[in-house]
GROMACS .gro file of C-alpha atoms in nm:
model
  200
    1MET     CA    1  -0.407   1.509  -0.247
    2THR     CA    2  -0.473   1.162  -0.114
    3LEU     CA    3  -0.595   1.086   0.233
    4ARG     CA    4  -0.592   0.746   0.396
    5SER     CA    5  -0.963   0.773   0.476
    6ALA     CA    6  -1.213   1.029   0.593
    7GLU     CA    7  -1.230   0.851   0.929
    8SER     CA    8  -0.856   0.866   0.987
    9LEU     CA    9  -0.858   1.233   0.897
   10GLU     CA   10  -1.128   1.308   1.151
   11SER     CA   11  -0.956   1.109   1.424
   12THR     CA   12  -0.624   1.289   1.386
   13GLU     CA   13  -0.763   1.637   1.346
   14GLY     CA   14  -0.659   1.749   1.694
   15SER     CA   15  -0.358   1.531   1.758
   16ARG     CA   16  -0.069   1.736   1.622
   17ALA     CA   17  -0.005   2.089   1.741
   18ARG     CA   18   0.261   2.295   1.566
   19TRP     CA   19   0.267   2.641   1.715
   20GLY     CA   20   0.642   2.679   1.752
   21HIS     CA   21   0.908   2.574   1.995
   22PRO     CA   22   0.808   2.587   2.364
   23GLY     CA   23   1.073   2.727   2.589
   24THR     CA   24   1.241   2.949   2.332
   25ALA     CA   25   1.191   3.324   2.335
   26ALA     CA   26   1.214   3.504   2.003
   27PRO     CA   27   1.329   3.866   2.003
   28PHE     CA   28   1.046   4.115   2.043
   29ALA     CA   29   1.095   4.262   1.696
   30GLU     CA   30   1.068   3.916   1.540
   31GLU     CA   31   0.751   3.838   1.736
   32PHE     CA   32   0.600   4.172   1.638
   33CYS     CA   33   0.681   4.110   1.271
   34GLU     CA   34   0.527   3.763   1.283
   35ALA     CA   35   0.214   3.900   1.453
   36ALA     CA   36   0.181   4.164   1.181
   37GLN     CA   37   0.222   3.899   0.909
   38LEU     CA   38  -0.044   3.681   1.072
   39ALA     CA   39  -0.283   3.975   1.098
   40ALA     CA   40  -0.228   4.055   0.729
   41ALA     CA   41  -0.285   3.691   0.631
   42MET     CA   42  -0.610   3.678   0.828
   43GLU     CA   43  -0.732   4.005   0.675
   44GLU     CA   44  -0.659   3.867   0.328
   45LEU     CA   45  -0.850   3.550   0.417
   46ARG     CA   46  -1.152   3.756   0.525
   47ARG     CA   47  -1.147   3.935   0.189
   48ALA     CA   48  -1.164   3.600   0.011
   49GLY     CA   49  -1.529   3.557   0.111
   50TRP     CA   50  -1.510   3.188   0.208
   51TYR     CA   51  -1.374   3.223   0.561
   52TRP     CA   52  -1.661   3.132   0.796
   53GLY     CA   53  -1.495   3.218   1.126
   54ASN     CA   54  -1.628   3.044   1.435
   55MET     CA   55  -1.811   2.739   1.298
   56THR     CA   56  -1.845   2.393   1.451
   57VAL     CA   57  -1.768   2.065   1.274
   58ALA     CA   58  -2.140   1.986   1.267
   59GLU     CA   59  -2.227   2.324   1.114
   60ALA     CA   60  -1.959   2.286   0.846
   61LYS     CA   61  -2.085   1.937   0.765
   62GLU     CA   62  -2.441   2.068   0.728
   63ARG     CA   63  -2.327   2.350   0.497
   64LEU     CA   64  -2.134   2.111   0.273
   65GLN     CA   65  -2.367   1.809   0.285
   66ASP     CA   66  -2.546   1.879  -0.044
   67ALA     CA   67  -2.259   2.062  -0.215
   68PRO     CA   68  -2.067   1.913  -0.512
   69GLU     CA   69  -1.746   1.723  -0.440
   70GLY     CA   70  -1.454   1.963  -0.401
   71THR     CA   71  -1.657   2.243  -0.243
   72PHE     CA   72  -1.469   2.382   0.056
   73LEU     CA   73  -1.467   2.649   0.322
   74VAL     CA   74  -1.216   2.767   0.583
   75ARG     CA   75  -1.320   2.809   0.945
   76ASP     CA   76  -1.164   2.856   1.287
   77SER     CA   77  -1.022   2.534   1.426
   78SER     CA   78  -1.211   2.372   1.711
   79HIS     CA   79  -0.875   2.269   1.861
   80SER     CA   80  -0.712   2.540   2.071
   81GLU     CA   81  -0.363   2.464   1.941
   82TYR     CA   82  -0.456   2.513   1.575
   83LEU     CA   83  -0.571   2.827   1.406
   84LEU     CA   84  -0.776   2.714   1.105
   85THR     CA   85  -0.941   2.411   0.946
   86ILE     CA   86  -1.043   2.340   0.587
   87SER     CA   87  -1.381   2.167   0.562
   88VAL     CA   88  -1.436   2.005   0.223
   89LYS     CA   89  -1.691   1.781   0.053
   90THR     CA   90  -1.531   1.452  -0.058
   91SER     CA   91  -1.676   1.146  -0.227
   92ALA     CA   92  -1.731   1.005   0.124
   93GLY     CA   93  -1.902   1.320   0.251
   94PRO     CA   94  -1.779   1.634   0.430
   95THR     CA   95  -1.447   1.603   0.613
   96ASN     CA   96  -1.186   1.830   0.771
   97LEU     CA   97  -0.816   1.902   0.747
   98ARG     CA   98  -0.633   2.132   0.985
   99ILE     CA   99  -0.393   2.405   0.877
  100GLU     CA  100  -0.073   2.426   1.081
  101TYR     CA  101   0.084   2.760   1.163
  102GLN     CA  102   0.449   2.763   1.267
  103ASP     CA  103   0.729   3.018   1.240
  104GLY     CA  104   0.512   3.251   1.035
  105LYS     CA  105   0.420   2.984   0.779
  106PHE     CA  106   0.103   2.791   0.698
  107ARG     CA  107   0.088   2.432   0.575
  108LEU     CA  108  -0.154   2.142   0.577
  109ASP     CA  109  -0.153   1.914   0.877
  110SER     CA  110  -0.018   1.568   0.801
  111ILE     CA  111   0.147   1.261   0.948
  112THR     CA  112   0.502   1.323   1.073
  113CYS     CA  113   0.686   1.139   0.793
  114VAL     CA  114   0.521   1.357   0.527
  115ARG     CA  115   0.503   1.693   0.704
  116SER     CA  116   0.855   1.814   0.618
  117ARG     CA  117   0.784   1.766   0.247
  118LEU     CA  118   0.467   1.976   0.244
  119LYS     CA  119   0.492   2.321   0.092
  120GLN     CA  120   0.467   2.616   0.330
  121PHE     CA  121   0.305   2.952   0.259
  122ASN     CA  122   0.300   3.304   0.403
  123SER     CA  123  -0.071   3.327   0.322
  124VAL     CA  124  -0.368   3.099   0.385
  125VAL     CA  125  -0.524   3.212   0.058
  126HIS     CA  126  -0.202   3.129  -0.128
  127LEU     CA  127  -0.201   2.783   0.033
  128ILE     CA  128  -0.559   2.719  -0.078
  129GLU     CA  129  -0.498   2.849  -0.430
  130TYR     CA  130  -0.193   2.623  -0.465
  131TYR     CA  131  -0.401   2.313  -0.389
  132VAL     CA  132  -0.694   2.432  -0.601
  133LEU     CA  133  -0.460   2.463  -0.899
  134MET     CA  134  -0.302   2.125  -0.818
  135CYS     CA  135  -0.645   1.961  -0.820
  136LYS     CA  136  -0.759   2.111  -1.150
  137ASN     CA  137  -0.584   1.847  -1.360
  138ARG     CA  138  -0.659   1.547  -1.142
  139THR     CA  139  -0.624   1.213  -1.318
  140GLU     CA  140  -0.616   0.969  -1.025
  141THR     CA  141  -0.909   0.750  -0.934
  142PRO     CA  142  -0.966   0.655  -0.570
  143SER     CA  143  -0.856   0.305  -0.471
  144ASN     CA  144  -0.998   0.094  -0.191
  145GLY     CA  145  -0.948   0.246   0.153
  146THR     CA  146  -0.860   0.595   0.034
  147VAL     CA  147  -1.049   0.918  -0.012
  148HIS     CA  148  -0.914   1.171  -0.259
  149LEU     CA  149  -0.952   1.524  -0.133
  150TYR     CA  150  -1.007   1.781  -0.407
  151LEU     CA  151  -1.039   2.156  -0.357
  152ASN     CA  152  -1.236   2.295  -0.650
  153LYS     CA  153  -1.488   2.557  -0.547
  154PRO     CA  154  -1.516   2.776  -0.237
  155LEU     CA  155  -1.840   2.806  -0.045
  156TYR     CA  156  -1.887   3.179   0.000
  157THR     CA  157  -2.040   3.325   0.315
  158SER     CA  158  -2.247   3.548   0.086
  159THR     CA  159  -2.259   3.631  -0.284
  160PRO     CA  160  -1.929   3.804  -0.376
  161SER     CA  161  -1.964   4.171  -0.463
  162LEU     CA  162  -1.942   4.282  -0.824
  163GLN     CA  163  -1.619   4.464  -0.738
  164HIS     CA  164  -1.463   4.146  -0.599
  165ARG     CA  165  -1.573   3.943  -0.903
  166CYS     CA  166  -1.419   4.204  -1.131
  167ARG     CA  167  -1.099   4.199  -0.928
  168ILE     CA  168  -1.068   3.821  -0.970
  169THR     CA  169  -1.140   3.850  -1.343
  170ILE     CA  170  -0.872   4.116  -1.386
  171ASN     CA  171  -0.627   3.900  -1.191
  172LYS     CA  172  -0.691   3.618  -1.439
  173CYS     CA  173  -0.584   3.846  -1.722
  174THR     CA  174  -0.276   4.017  -1.581
  175ASN     CA  175  -0.043   4.044  -1.284
  176GLN     CA  176   0.087   4.382  -1.399
  177ILE     CA  177  -0.164   4.582  -1.199
  178TRP     CA  178   0.045   4.899  -1.176
  179GLU     CA  179   0.074   4.910  -1.555
  180LEU     CA  180  -0.303   4.934  -1.607
  181PRO     CA  181  -0.454   5.272  -1.705
  182LEU     CA  182  -0.654   5.296  -1.383
  183PRO     CA  183  -0.670   5.539  -1.088
  184THR     CA  184  -0.419   5.462  -0.810
  185ARG     CA  185  -0.696   5.391  -0.560
  186LEU     CA  186  -0.842   5.124  -0.788
  187LYS     CA  187  -0.499   4.969  -0.843
  188GLU     CA  188  -0.453   4.949  -0.468
  189TYR     CA  189  -0.787   4.770  -0.439
  190LEU     CA  190  -0.679   4.518  -0.703
  191LYS     CA  191  -0.346   4.460  -0.527
  192GLU     CA  192  -0.520   4.383  -0.198
  193TYR     CA  193  -0.631   4.046  -0.337
  194GLN     CA  194  -0.425   3.904  -0.622
  195TYR     CA  195  -0.577   3.559  -0.661
  196GLN     CA  196  -0.766   3.429  -0.961
  197SER     CA  197  -0.835   3.055  -0.937
  198TRP     CA  198  -1.180   3.060  -0.777
  199SER     CA  199  -1.499   2.950  -0.947
  200HIS     CA  200  -1.797   3.172  -0.880
   0.00000   0.00000   0.00000
């Protein structure tokens, strides 16, 4: 991912709200379904261990200041019309990128001409994993006036539990959870979080 500059990213962080279409009323069942999907996505994000909740820009910057480039966290957005923000350490220091939520989908905030081409996801964790995997084979070198934003390693709120580490390790080996010779309860635990691209 290439950003014009860290400064331009900061200055546009609150300028584009995408919460839906004002003035249109979706059927109640559709709204209920979307609310349930959002609740599930947020619960999955909490399980990830790198969602910091209510954190200011200054606090995120302090947390990431001495971290390696590519270290990131997800926090609540400081702008009322956005839900979440990714804070990440770049070569120019910590910076922020908002996550848009519209019509039950998450995507990265961007300038208007690019937004329609950005991939959308049902899950925040899926969105993050997609960009982590995209950044793994980076070959570009930053040119003048740009900052390359890489997502490599999450900053956990606390040390992940042994169970969670094992779950991620198993996910790296197979996606056929129900075929494993394990108790049903353990399979259900593994299925709750099916991501595997995080460094510990």
